[in-house]
Amino acid sequence: MTDPSPRECRQWLFRMWLIRLFEEKVLRLVSEGIIRGTTHPYVGQEAVAVGACSVLEPSDCTVSTHRGHGHLLAKGGSPKKLMAELFGKVTGYGGGRGGTQHVADFSVGHLGSFGITGGGIPLGTGAALAMRMRRRKSIVVVFFGDGATNQGVFHESLNLAALWRLPVVYLCENNLYAMSTHVREACATEDLARRALAYGIPGVRVDGMDVRAVAEHVGEAAERARRGQGPTLLECLTYRFLGHSKSDQRVYRTREEEEAWRKRDPIVLFSRWCTETQRLREEDVEAVRQEALARVDEAVAFARESPFPAPESAGEGVFTPDPWPN
Ligand SMILES: Cc1ncc(C[n+]2csc(CCOP(=O)(O)OP(=O)(O)O)c2C)c(N)n1
């Protein structure tokens, strides 16, 4: 099992708290009508994004889902620019035009979030092919949900990536539900990692509530990809503590089930491990939380103070000025 140093513990905990507090703040702002539209919270799944990104280099890439705030923040994206985007402000990642499901930050290797279920899987596979063709040592981690594994592009992508031994890690976040549909009702096998068998690549089930387990398995898969041995499918078992999106009343699952998963809160589990093994003291853990809270407050202040785009600029950015550079 990965054995993070006290410095790494602090970093991992900080990133998990940053995501948790960011998402909770976003939900409050949505219910106050300050952020418009919907949002798909990542609360409960923080250990997956943070564990995975902890083993990546800045030049490695990530591809996200519709639930992508956590992936972007874990890869080192800016909470300020993300919050400003959600507010629809010009200082946001997409100049306030893309919103929650369309954030990308090429400077940290985050290629984008996608509102189309499974839409990022072929794009991440293409990015891995590009890395191979350019002889880069970098790899791609593609995040997607259990529901996305029933899309045709999942199977096409895994087939080609396995055939061409592309440097990619397919990371399924199995949170048991695709909207209100339980994985049992939609997937012919509940053990999604076994789908790797069809493509002759490793498929591993991982405890997605344990940030160290995620870091260990993504680390191994990443090394395999860097060595030119091709893709791995990882199925991280996790749970979204909240609804699918802000309007979901969660009538399709019981409060007992939710309670049982909340007992395995990834932040609580990891904080406990850090203090029990004396990597961190209780007061360090609290200081990290306060630091994350300050970053979220700073992001909200930045977003509030930023201007909206000028109405006359609405047509800008619809087409790229030069579609064929070079
Ligand atoms: C192609 C397509 N079909 C349906 C939808 C509607 N939709 C949005 S999210 C979602 C469920 C996705 O579930 P999963 O992949 O398990 O991800 P999770 O929400 O659990 O993170 C669906 C069906 C969509 N966005 N795109």
mmCIF file of C-alpha atoms and ligand atoms in Angstrom:
data_model
loop_
_atom_site.group_PDB
_atom_site.id
_atom_site.type_symbol
_atom_site.label_atom_id
_atom_site.label_comp_id
_atom_site.label_asym_id
_atom_site.label_seq_id
_atom_site.Cartn_x
_atom_site.Cartn_y
_atom_site.Cartn_z
ATOM 1 C CA MET A 1 0.000 0.000 0.000
ATOM 2 C CA THR A 2 1.222 3.494 -0.850
ATOM 3 C CA ASP A 3 2.863 5.104 2.153
ATOM 4 C CA PRO A 4 2.616 8.890 1.769
ATOM 5 C CA SER A 5 5.070 11.162 3.595
ATOM 6 C CA PRO A 6 3.687 13.774 6.021
ATOM 7 C CA ARG A 7 4.061 16.362 3.253
ATOM 8 C CA GLU A 8 2.071 14.231 0.824
ATOM 9 C CA CYS A 9 -0.553 13.544 3.507
ATOM 10 C CA ARG A 10 -1.031 17.263 3.915
ATOM 11 C CA GLN A 11 -1.311 17.738 0.138
ATOM 12 C CA TRP A 12 -3.768 14.899 -0.352
ATOM 13 C CA LEU A 13 -5.926 16.015 2.553
ATOM 14 C CA PHE A 14 -5.836 19.592 1.322
ATOM 15 C CA ARG A 15 -7.006 18.578 -2.141
ATOM 16 C CA MET A 16 -9.809 16.403 -0.770
ATOM 17 C CA TRP A 17 -11.007 19.196 1.532
ATOM 18 C CA LEU A 18 -10.722 21.730 -1.274
ATOM 19 C CA ILE A 19 -13.020 19.633 -3.479
ATOM 20 C CA ARG A 20 -15.487 18.888 -0.651
ATOM 21 C CA LEU A 21 -15.764 22.500 0.517
ATOM 22 C CA PHE A 22 -15.829 23.852 -3.031
ATOM 23 C CA GLU A 23 -18.723 21.562 -3.950
ATOM 24 C CA GLU A 24 -20.675 22.307 -0.770
ATOM 25 C CA LYS A 25 -20.258 26.013 -1.423
ATOM 26 C CA VAL A 26 -21.398 25.634 -5.034
ATOM 27 C CA LEU A 27 -24.540 23.844 -3.894
ATOM 28 C CA ARG A 28 -25.371 26.677 -1.473
ATOM 29 C CA LEU A 29 -24.810 29.260 -4.212
ATOM 30 C CA VAL A 30 -27.016 27.299 -6.609
ATOM 31 C CA SER A 31 -29.861 27.162 -4.078
ATOM 32 C CA GLU A 32 -29.477 30.914 -3.493
ATOM 33 C CA GLY A 33 -29.823 31.457 -7.252
ATOM 34 C CA ILE A 34 -26.384 33.072 -7.498
ATOM 35 C CA ILE A 35 -25.037 30.254 -9.650
ATOM 36 C CA ARG A 36 -27.560 29.454 -12.385
ATOM 37 C CA GLY A 37 -28.366 26.114 -13.930
ATOM 38 C CA THR A 38 -27.527 22.747 -12.459
ATOM 39 C CA THR A 39 -24.483 21.136 -10.858
ATOM 40 C CA HIS A 40 -23.373 17.530 -10.382
ATOM 41 C CA PRO A 41 -21.611 17.298 -7.017
ATOM 42 C CA TYR A 42 -18.499 15.163 -6.517
ATOM 43 C CA VAL A 43 -18.955 14.984 -2.716
ATOM 44 C CA GLY A 44 -18.002 11.513 -1.451
ATOM 45 C CA GLN A 45 -15.799 10.609 -4.415
ATOM 46 C CA GLU A 46 -12.825 12.870 -3.563
ATOM 47 C CA ALA A 47 -10.394 10.019 -2.862
ATOM 48 C CA VAL A 48 -10.620 8.845 -6.477
ATOM 49 C CA ALA A 49 -9.605 12.104 -8.142
ATOM 50 C CA VAL A 50 -7.007 12.972 -5.504
ATOM 51 C CA GLY A 51 -5.474 9.489 -5.301
ATOM 52 C CA ALA A 52 -5.276 9.230 -9.099
ATOM 53 C CA CYS A 53 -3.807 12.690 -9.699
ATOM 54 C CA SER A 54 -1.292 12.281 -6.858
ATOM 55 C CA VAL A 55 0.759 9.913 -9.028
ATOM 56 C CA LEU A 56 0.607 11.986 -12.226
ATOM 57 C CA GLU A 57 3.155 14.398 -13.661
ATOM 58 C CA PRO A 58 2.014 17.859 -14.777
ATOM 59 C CA SER A 59 2.553 16.752 -18.399
ATOM 60 C CA ASP A 60 0.184 13.790 -17.974
ATOM 61 C CA CYS A 61 -3.401 14.441 -18.969
ATOM 62 C CA THR A 62 -6.799 13.845 -17.431
ATOM 63 C CA VAL A 63 -10.170 13.672 -19.121
ATOM 64 C CA SER A 64 -13.285 14.139 -17.064
ATOM 65 C CA THR A 65 -17.035 13.583 -16.948
ATOM 66 C CA HIS A 66 -20.079 15.764 -16.290
ATOM 67 C CA ARG A 67 -19.058 15.491 -12.583
ATOM 68 C CA GLY A 68 -15.713 17.127 -13.242
ATOM 69 C CA HIS A 69 -15.001 19.864 -10.679
ATOM 70 C CA GLY A 70 -13.109 17.403 -8.483
ATOM 71 C CA HIS A 71 -10.962 16.079 -11.323
ATOM 72 C CA LEU A 72 -9.921 19.589 -12.355
ATOM 73 C CA LEU A 73 -9.071 20.672 -8.805
ATOM 74 C CA ALA A 74 -7.177 17.441 -8.136
ATOM 75 C CA LYS A 75 -5.059 17.987 -11.263
ATOM 76 C CA GLY A 76 -4.046 21.426 -9.984
ATOM 77 C CA GLY A 77 -6.676 23.599 -11.672
ATOM 78 C CA SER A 78 -7.544 27.008 -10.264
ATOM 79 C CA PRO A 79 -10.496 27.174 -7.844
ATOM 80 C CA LYS A 80 -10.835 30.864 -8.695
ATOM 81 C CA LYS A 81 -11.178 30.311 -12.453
ATOM 82 C CA LEU A 82 -13.505 27.368 -11.890
ATOM 83 C CA MET A 83 -15.758 29.330 -9.542
ATOM 84 C CA ALA A 84 -15.750 32.327 -11.903
ATOM 85 C CA GLU A 85 -16.833 30.013 -14.726
ATOM 86 C CA LEU A 86 -19.741 28.743 -12.639
ATOM 87 C CA PHE A 87 -20.746 32.355 -11.969
ATOM 88 C CA GLY A 88 -20.672 32.993 -15.754
ATOM 89 C CA LYS A 89 -17.920 35.585 -15.427
ATOM 90 C CA VAL A 90 -15.265 36.575 -17.998
ATOM 91 C CA THR A 91 -12.447 35.463 -15.675
ATOM 92 C CA GLY A 92 -13.728 31.874 -15.769
ATOM 93 C CA TYR A 93 -12.097 29.035 -17.674
ATOM 94 C CA GLY A 94 -14.399 29.466 -20.654
ATOM 95 C CA GLY A 95 -14.906 33.195 -20.254
ATOM 96 C CA GLY A 96 -18.145 32.346 -18.474
ATOM 97 C CA ARG A 97 -19.641 30.723 -21.562
ATOM 98 C CA GLY A 98 -19.059 27.027 -20.951
ATOM 99 C CA GLY A 99 -20.125 26.525 -17.351
ATOM 100 C CA THR A 100 -19.875 23.524 -15.095
ATOM 101 C CA GLN A 101 -19.692 20.721 -17.661
ATOM 102 C CA HIS A 102 -17.213 22.291 -20.057
ATOM 103 C CA VAL A 103 -14.125 23.236 -18.080
ATOM 104 C CA ALA A 104 -10.665 22.491 -19.406
ATOM 105 C CA ASP A 105 -7.215 23.686 -18.350
ATOM 106 C CA PHE A 106 -4.487 22.655 -20.768
ATOM 107 C CA SER A 107 -1.852 24.351 -18.567
ATOM 108 C CA VAL A 108 -2.310 21.580 -15.968
ATOM 109 C CA GLY A 109 -3.093 18.842 -18.495
ATOM 110 C CA HIS A 110 -6.836 18.697 -17.868
ATOM 111 C CA LEU A 111 -8.314 18.205 -21.309
ATOM 112 C CA GLY A 112 -11.924 18.796 -20.409
ATOM 113 C CA SER A 113 -15.174 17.724 -18.850
ATOM 114 C CA PHE A 114 -17.990 16.289 -20.950
ATOM 115 C CA GLY A 115 -21.748 16.449 -20.567
ATOM 116 C CA ILE A 116 -22.154 13.484 -22.885
ATOM 117 C CA THR A 117 -21.979 10.253 -20.894
ATOM 118 C CA GLY A 118 -18.854 8.413 -22.027
ATOM 119 C CA GLY A 119 -17.977 11.297 -24.376
ATOM 120 C CA GLY A 120 -14.514 11.768 -22.892
ATOM 121 C CA ILE A 121 -13.458 8.137 -23.357
ATOM 122 C CA PRO A 122 -12.620 8.275 -27.102
ATOM 123 C CA LEU A 123 -11.109 11.742 -26.681
ATOM 124 C CA GLY A 124 -8.767 10.516 -23.962
ATOM 125 C CA THR A 125 -7.893 7.531 -26.116
ATOM 126 C CA GLY A 126 -7.092 9.896 -28.989
ATOM 127 C CA ALA A 127 -4.902 11.992 -26.696
ATOM 128 C CA ALA A 128 -3.013 8.831 -25.698
ATOM 129 C CA LEU A 129 -2.529 7.995 -29.388
ATOM 130 C CA ALA A 130 -1.192 11.530 -29.957
ATOM 131 C CA MET A 131 1.284 11.091 -27.100
ATOM 132 C CA ARG A 132 2.479 7.834 -28.600
ATOM 133 C CA MET A 133 2.868 9.385 -32.073
ATOM 134 C CA ARG A 134 4.815 12.326 -30.631
ATOM 135 C CA ARG A 135 6.979 9.932 -28.610
ATOM 136 C CA ARG A 136 6.084 11.589 -25.327
ATOM 137 C CA LYS A 137 6.490 9.728 -22.077
ATOM 138 C CA SER A 138 3.197 11.123 -20.801
ATOM 139 C CA ILE A 139 0.033 9.195 -20.127
ATOM 140 C CA VAL A 140 -3.690 9.903 -19.962
ATOM 141 C CA VAL A 141 -6.145 9.054 -17.188
ATOM 142 C CA VAL A 142 -9.745 8.949 -18.374
ATOM 143 C CA PHE A 143 -12.429 9.232 -15.674
ATOM 144 C CA PHE A 144 -15.965 7.982 -16.319
ATOM 145 C CA GLY A 145 -18.904 6.530 -14.420
ATOM 146 C CA ASP A 146 -20.357 3.019 -14.269
ATOM 147 C CA GLY A 147 -23.168 4.121 -16.608
ATOM 148 C CA ALA A 148 -20.629 5.156 -19.236
ATOM 149 C CA THR A 149 -19.256 1.614 -19.479
ATOM 150 C CA ASN A 150 -22.434 0.646 -21.350
ATOM 151 C CA GLN A 151 -21.698 3.093 -24.140
ATOM 152 C CA GLY A 152 -20.357 1.746 -27.417
ATOM 153 C CA VAL A 153 -17.420 4.164 -27.330
ATOM 154 C CA PHE A 154 -16.182 2.549 -24.120
ATOM 155 C CA HIS A 155 -15.769 -0.795 -25.883
ATOM 156 C CA GLU A 156 -14.383 0.661 -29.110
ATOM 157 C CA SER A 157 -11.860 2.724 -27.203
ATOM 158 C CA LEU A 158 -10.670 -0.107 -24.979
ATOM 159 C CA ASN A 159 -10.322 -2.365 -27.983
ATOM 160 C CA LEU A 160 -8.122 0.068 -29.910
ATOM 161 C CA ALA A 161 -6.117 1.134 -26.875
ATOM 162 C CA ALA A 162 -5.392 -2.512 -26.039
ATOM 163 C CA LEU A 163 -4.550 -3.355 -29.640
ATOM 164 C CA TRP A 164 -2.189 -0.391 -29.990
ATOM 165 C CA ARG A 165 -0.939 -0.530 -26.383
ATOM 166 C CA LEU A 166 -1.743 3.101 -25.795
ATOM 167 C CA PRO A 167 -0.542 4.880 -22.636
ATOM 168 C CA VAL A 168 -3.911 5.260 -20.970
ATOM 169 C CA VAL A 169 -5.560 4.382 -17.665
ATOM 170 C CA TYR A 170 -9.318 3.913 -17.840
ATOM 171 C CA LEU A 171 -10.678 4.846 -14.453
ATOM 172 C CA CYS A 172 -14.289 3.918 -13.821
ATOM 173 C CA GLU A 173 -15.833 5.566 -10.768
ATOM 174 C CA ASN A 174 -18.477 3.027 -9.868
ATOM 175 C CA ASN A 175 -20.763 4.986 -7.535
ATOM 176 C CA LEU A 176 -23.497 2.361 -8.069
ATOM 177 C CA TYR A 177 -25.940 4.643 -9.895
ATOM 178 C CA ALA A 178 -26.321 6.217 -13.310
ATOM 179 C CA MET A 179 -28.822 8.915 -12.395
ATOM 180 C CA SER A 180 -31.459 6.701 -10.694
ATOM 181 C CA THR A 181 -30.503 3.391 -12.337
ATOM 182 C CA HIS A 182 -28.600 0.929 -10.155
ATOM 183 C CA VAL A 183 -25.602 -0.726 -11.794
ATOM 184 C CA ARG A 184 -27.375 -4.089 -11.356
ATOM 185 C CA GLU A 185 -30.253 -2.921 -13.551
ATOM 186 C CA ALA A 186 -28.045 -1.715 -16.387
ATOM 187 C CA CYS A 187 -24.873 -3.816 -16.526
ATOM 188 C CA ALA A 188 -24.829 -7.502 -17.420
ATOM 189 C CA THR A 189 -21.988 -7.940 -14.935
ATOM 190 C CA GLU A 190 -21.816 -5.959 -11.713
ATOM 191 C CA ASP A 191 -18.060 -6.532 -11.585
ATOM 192 C CA LEU A 192 -17.106 -3.874 -14.118
ATOM 193 C CA ALA A 193 -13.367 -4.500 -13.861
ATOM 194 C CA ARG A 194 -14.023 -7.881 -15.488
ATOM 195 C CA ARG A 195 -14.956 -6.106 -18.704
ATOM 196 C CA ALA A 196 -11.197 -5.752 -19.204
ATOM 197 C CA LEU A 197 -10.976 -9.497 -19.873
ATOM 198 C CA ALA A 198 -12.598 -9.005 -23.267
ATOM 199 C CA TYR A 199 -9.683 -6.816 -24.331
ATOM 200 C CA GLY A 200 -6.852 -8.783 -22.766
ATOM 201 C CA ILE A 201 -5.841 -5.994 -20.399
ATOM 202 C CA PRO A 202 -5.641 -5.922 -16.595
ATOM 203 C CA GLY A 203 -8.877 -5.033 -14.814
ATOM 204 C CA VAL A 204 -8.733 -4.277 -11.097
ATOM 205 C CA ARG A 205 -11.344 -3.408 -8.483
ATOM 206 C CA VAL A 206 -10.154 -0.772 -6.054
ATOM 207 C CA ASP A 207 -11.551 0.664 -2.819
ATOM 208 C CA GLY A 208 -12.412 4.135 -4.070
ATOM 209 C CA MET A 209 -12.949 5.476 -0.541
ATOM 210 C CA ASP A 210 -9.296 4.852 0.310
ATOM 211 C CA VAL A 211 -7.059 7.477 -1.259
ATOM 212 C CA ARG A 212 -3.947 5.363 -0.660
ATOM 213 C CA ALA A 213 -5.427 2.353 -2.465
ATOM 214 C CA VAL A 214 -6.362 4.539 -5.445
ATOM 215 C CA ALA A 215 -2.869 6.075 -5.552
ATOM 216 C CA GLU A 216 -1.283 2.641 -5.437
ATOM 217 C CA HIS A 217 -3.325 1.120 -8.252
ATOM 218 C CA VAL A 218 -3.278 4.162 -10.518
ATOM 219 C CA GLY A 219 0.479 4.366 -9.879
ATOM 220 C CA GLU A 220 0.945 0.777 -11.067
ATOM 221 C CA ALA A 221 -1.303 1.275 -14.099
ATOM 222 C CA ALA A 222 0.503 4.515 -14.960
ATOM 223 C CA GLU A 223 3.906 2.789 -14.824
ATOM 224 C CA ARG A 224 2.625 0.021 -17.064
ATOM 225 C CA ALA A 225 1.363 2.628 -19.533
ATOM 226 C CA ARG A 226 4.709 4.490 -19.455
ATOM 227 C CA ARG A 227 6.594 1.260 -20.140
ATOM 228 C CA GLY A 228 4.585 0.852 -23.359
ATOM 229 C CA GLN A 229 2.583 -2.099 -22.005
ATOM 230 C CA GLY A 230 -0.753 -0.506 -22.734
ATOM 231 C CA PRO A 231 -3.948 0.331 -20.899
ATOM 232 C CA THR A 232 -5.478 -0.835 -17.611
ATOM 233 C CA LEU A 233 -9.095 -0.686 -16.513
ATOM 234 C CA LEU A 234 -9.553 0.309 -12.879
ATOM 235 C CA GLU A 235 -12.954 0.182 -11.227
ATOM 236 C CA CYS A 236 -12.980 2.352 -8.124
ATOM 237 C CA LEU A 237 -15.895 1.523 -5.828
ATOM 238 C CA THR A 238 -17.217 4.768 -4.461
ATOM 239 C CA TYR A 239 -20.455 6.611 -3.662
ATOM 240 C CA ARG A 240 -21.846 10.030 -4.363
ATOM 241 C CA PHE A 241 -23.121 11.225 -1.023
ATOM 242 C CA LEU A 242 -25.568 13.649 -2.640
ATOM 243 C CA GLY A 243 -28.026 13.454 -5.502
ATOM 244 C CA HIS A 244 -27.156 13.029 -9.164
ATOM 245 C CA SER A 245 -27.627 16.776 -9.619
ATOM 246 C CA LYS A 246 -29.095 19.507 -7.479
ATOM 247 C CA SER A 247 -32.749 18.602 -8.150
ATOM 248 C CA ASP A 248 -32.465 14.887 -7.280
ATOM 249 C CA GLN A 249 -34.542 13.815 -4.236
ATOM 250 C CA ARG A 250 -32.828 10.375 -4.131
ATOM 251 C CA VAL A 251 -36.069 8.362 -4.020
ATOM 252 C CA TYR A 252 -34.356 5.373 -5.664
ATOM 253 C CA ARG A 253 -32.104 4.599 -2.691
ATOM 254 C CA THR A 254 -32.458 4.279 1.058
ATOM 255 C CA ARG A 255 -31.144 6.611 3.755
ATOM 256 C CA GLU A 256 -29.665 3.490 5.448
ATOM 257 C CA GLU A 257 -27.546 2.771 2.384
ATOM 258 C CA GLU A 258 -26.373 6.388 2.349
ATOM 259 C CA GLU A 259 -25.555 6.245 6.047
ATOM 260 C CA ALA A 260 -23.486 3.085 5.602
ATOM 261 C CA TRP A 261 -21.375 4.733 2.894
ATOM 262 C CA ARG A 262 -21.027 7.957 4.861
ATOM 263 C CA LYS A 263 -19.353 5.915 7.581
ATOM 264 C CA ARG A 264 -16.603 5.369 5.036
ATOM 265 C CA ASP A 265 -16.171 9.055 4.237
ATOM 266 C CA PRO A 266 -12.806 9.186 2.432
ATOM 267 C CA ILE A 267 -11.719 12.363 4.201
ATOM 268 C CA VAL A 268 -12.515 10.989 7.653
ATOM 269 C CA LEU A 269 -10.818 7.666 6.845
ATOM 270 C CA PHE A 270 -7.654 9.294 5.592
ATOM 271 C CA SER A 271 -7.525 11.898 8.405
ATOM 272 C CA ARG A 272 -7.783 9.051 10.910
ATOM 273 C CA TRP A 273 -4.981 7.144 9.174
ATOM 274 C CA CYS A 274 -2.789 10.256 9.178
ATOM 275 C CA THR A 275 -3.217 10.855 12.912
ATOM 276 C CA GLU A 276 -3.063 7.186 13.963
ATOM 277 C CA THR A 277 0.200 6.676 12.110
ATOM 278 C CA GLN A 278 1.453 10.021 13.423
ATOM 279 C CA ARG A 279 1.986 11.461 9.970
ATOM 280 C CA LEU A 280 -0.082 14.461 11.120
ATOM 281 C CA ARG A 281 -1.414 15.832 14.393
ATOM 282 C CA GLU A 282 -5.107 16.639 14.944
ATOM 283 C CA GLU A 283 -4.285 20.339 14.748
ATOM 284 C CA ASP A 284 -2.486 19.849 11.405
ATOM 285 C CA VAL A 285 -5.578 18.171 9.996
ATOM 286 C CA GLU A 286 -7.749 21.078 11.130
ATOM 287 C CA ALA A 287 -5.247 23.608 9.771
ATOM 288 C CA VAL A 288 -5.407 21.921 6.357
ATOM 289 C CA ARG A 289 -9.210 22.167 6.391
ATOM 290 C CA GLN A 290 -9.043 25.861 7.282
ATOM 291 C CA GLU A 291 -6.563 26.471 4.477
ATOM 292 C CA ALA A 292 -8.906 24.800 1.975
ATOM 293 C CA LEU A 293 -11.828 26.842 3.310
ATOM 294 C CA ALA A 294 -9.833 30.036 2.795
ATOM 295 C CA ARG A 295 -9.120 29.040 -0.817
ATOM 296 C CA VAL A 296 -12.824 28.477 -1.465
ATOM 297 C CA ASP A 297 -13.762 31.832 0.097
ATOM 298 C CA GLU A 298 -11.080 33.492 -2.008
ATOM 299 C CA ALA A 299 -12.513 31.816 -5.130
ATOM 300 C CA VAL A 300 -16.027 33.055 -4.340
ATOM 301 C CA ALA A 301 -14.790 36.612 -3.717
ATOM 302 C CA PHE A 302 -12.892 36.530 -7.027
ATOM 303 C CA ALA A 303 -15.963 35.261 -8.883
ATOM 304 C CA ARG A 304 -18.274 37.838 -7.281
ATOM 305 C CA GLU A 305 -15.956 40.739 -8.134
ATOM 306 C CA SER A 306 -15.355 39.657 -11.740
ATOM 307 C CA PRO A 307 -17.465 41.187 -14.522
ATOM 308 C CA PHE A 308 -19.958 39.382 -16.741
ATOM 309 C CA PRO A 309 -18.998 39.159 -20.420
ATOM 310 C CA ALA A 310 -20.211 42.087 -22.523
ATOM 311 C CA PRO A 311 -23.459 41.165 -24.341
ATOM 312 C CA GLU A 312 -22.008 42.318 -27.678
ATOM 313 C CA SER A 313 -19.234 39.689 -27.327
ATOM 314 C CA ALA A 314 -21.776 36.811 -27.444
ATOM 315 C CA GLY A 315 -20.673 35.727 -30.930
ATOM 316 C CA GLU A 316 -16.971 35.580 -30.034
ATOM 317 C CA GLY A 317 -15.321 32.206 -29.615
ATOM 318 C CA VAL A 318 -18.064 30.331 -31.439
ATOM 319 C CA PHE A 319 -15.641 29.465 -34.219
ATOM 320 C CA THR A 320 -11.881 29.162 -33.884
ATOM 321 C CA PRO A 321 -10.233 31.972 -35.865
ATOM 322 C CA ASP A 322 -7.761 29.610 -37.487
ATOM 323 C CA PRO A 323 -8.996 26.027 -37.573
ATOM 324 C CA TRP A 324 -5.822 24.729 -39.207
ATOM 325 C CA PRO A 325 -2.804 26.287 -37.467
ATOM 326 C CA ASN A 326 0.575 25.424 -39.047
HETATM 327 C C1 LIG B 1 -25.160 10.053 -24.299
HETATM 328 C C2 LIG B 1 -25.908 10.497 -23.073
HETATM 329 N N1 LIG B 1 -26.973 9.806 -22.646
HETATM 330 C C3 LIG B 1 -27.641 10.192 -21.540
HETATM 331 C C4 LIG B 1 -27.256 11.313 -20.863
HETATM 332 C C5 LIG B 1 -28.006 11.755 -19.603
HETATM 333 N N2 LIG B 1 -27.163 11.479 -18.432
HETATM 334 C C6 LIG B 1 -26.464 12.457 -17.839
HETATM 335 S S1 LIG B 1 -25.543 11.871 -16.565
HETATM 336 C C7 LIG B 1 -26.120 10.309 -16.791
HETATM 337 C C8 LIG B 1 -25.699 9.182 -15.887
HETATM 338 C C9 LIG B 1 -24.251 8.934 -15.946
HETATM 339 O O1 LIG B 1 -23.949 7.934 -15.018
HETATM 340 P P1 LIG B 1 -22.484 7.474 -14.772
HETATM 341 O O2 LIG B 1 -21.756 7.339 -16.064
HETATM 342 O O3 LIG B 1 -22.533 6.277 -13.897
HETATM 343 O O4 LIG B 1 -21.820 8.709 -14.003
HETATM 344 P P2 LIG B 1 -22.183 9.321 -12.590
HETATM 345 O O5 LIG B 1 -23.302 10.317 -12.815
HETATM 346 O O6 LIG B 1 -22.573 8.216 -11.707
HETATM 347 O O7 LIG B 1 -20.947 10.009 -12.153
HETATM 348 C C10 LIG B 1 -26.992 10.245 -17.862
HETATM 349 C C11 LIG B 1 -27.658 9.017 -18.315
HETATM 350 C C12 LIG B 1 -26.135 12.031 -21.343
HETATM 351 N N3 LIG B 1 -25.677 13.111 -20.709
HETATM 352 N N4 LIG B 1 -25.460 11.600 -22.432
#
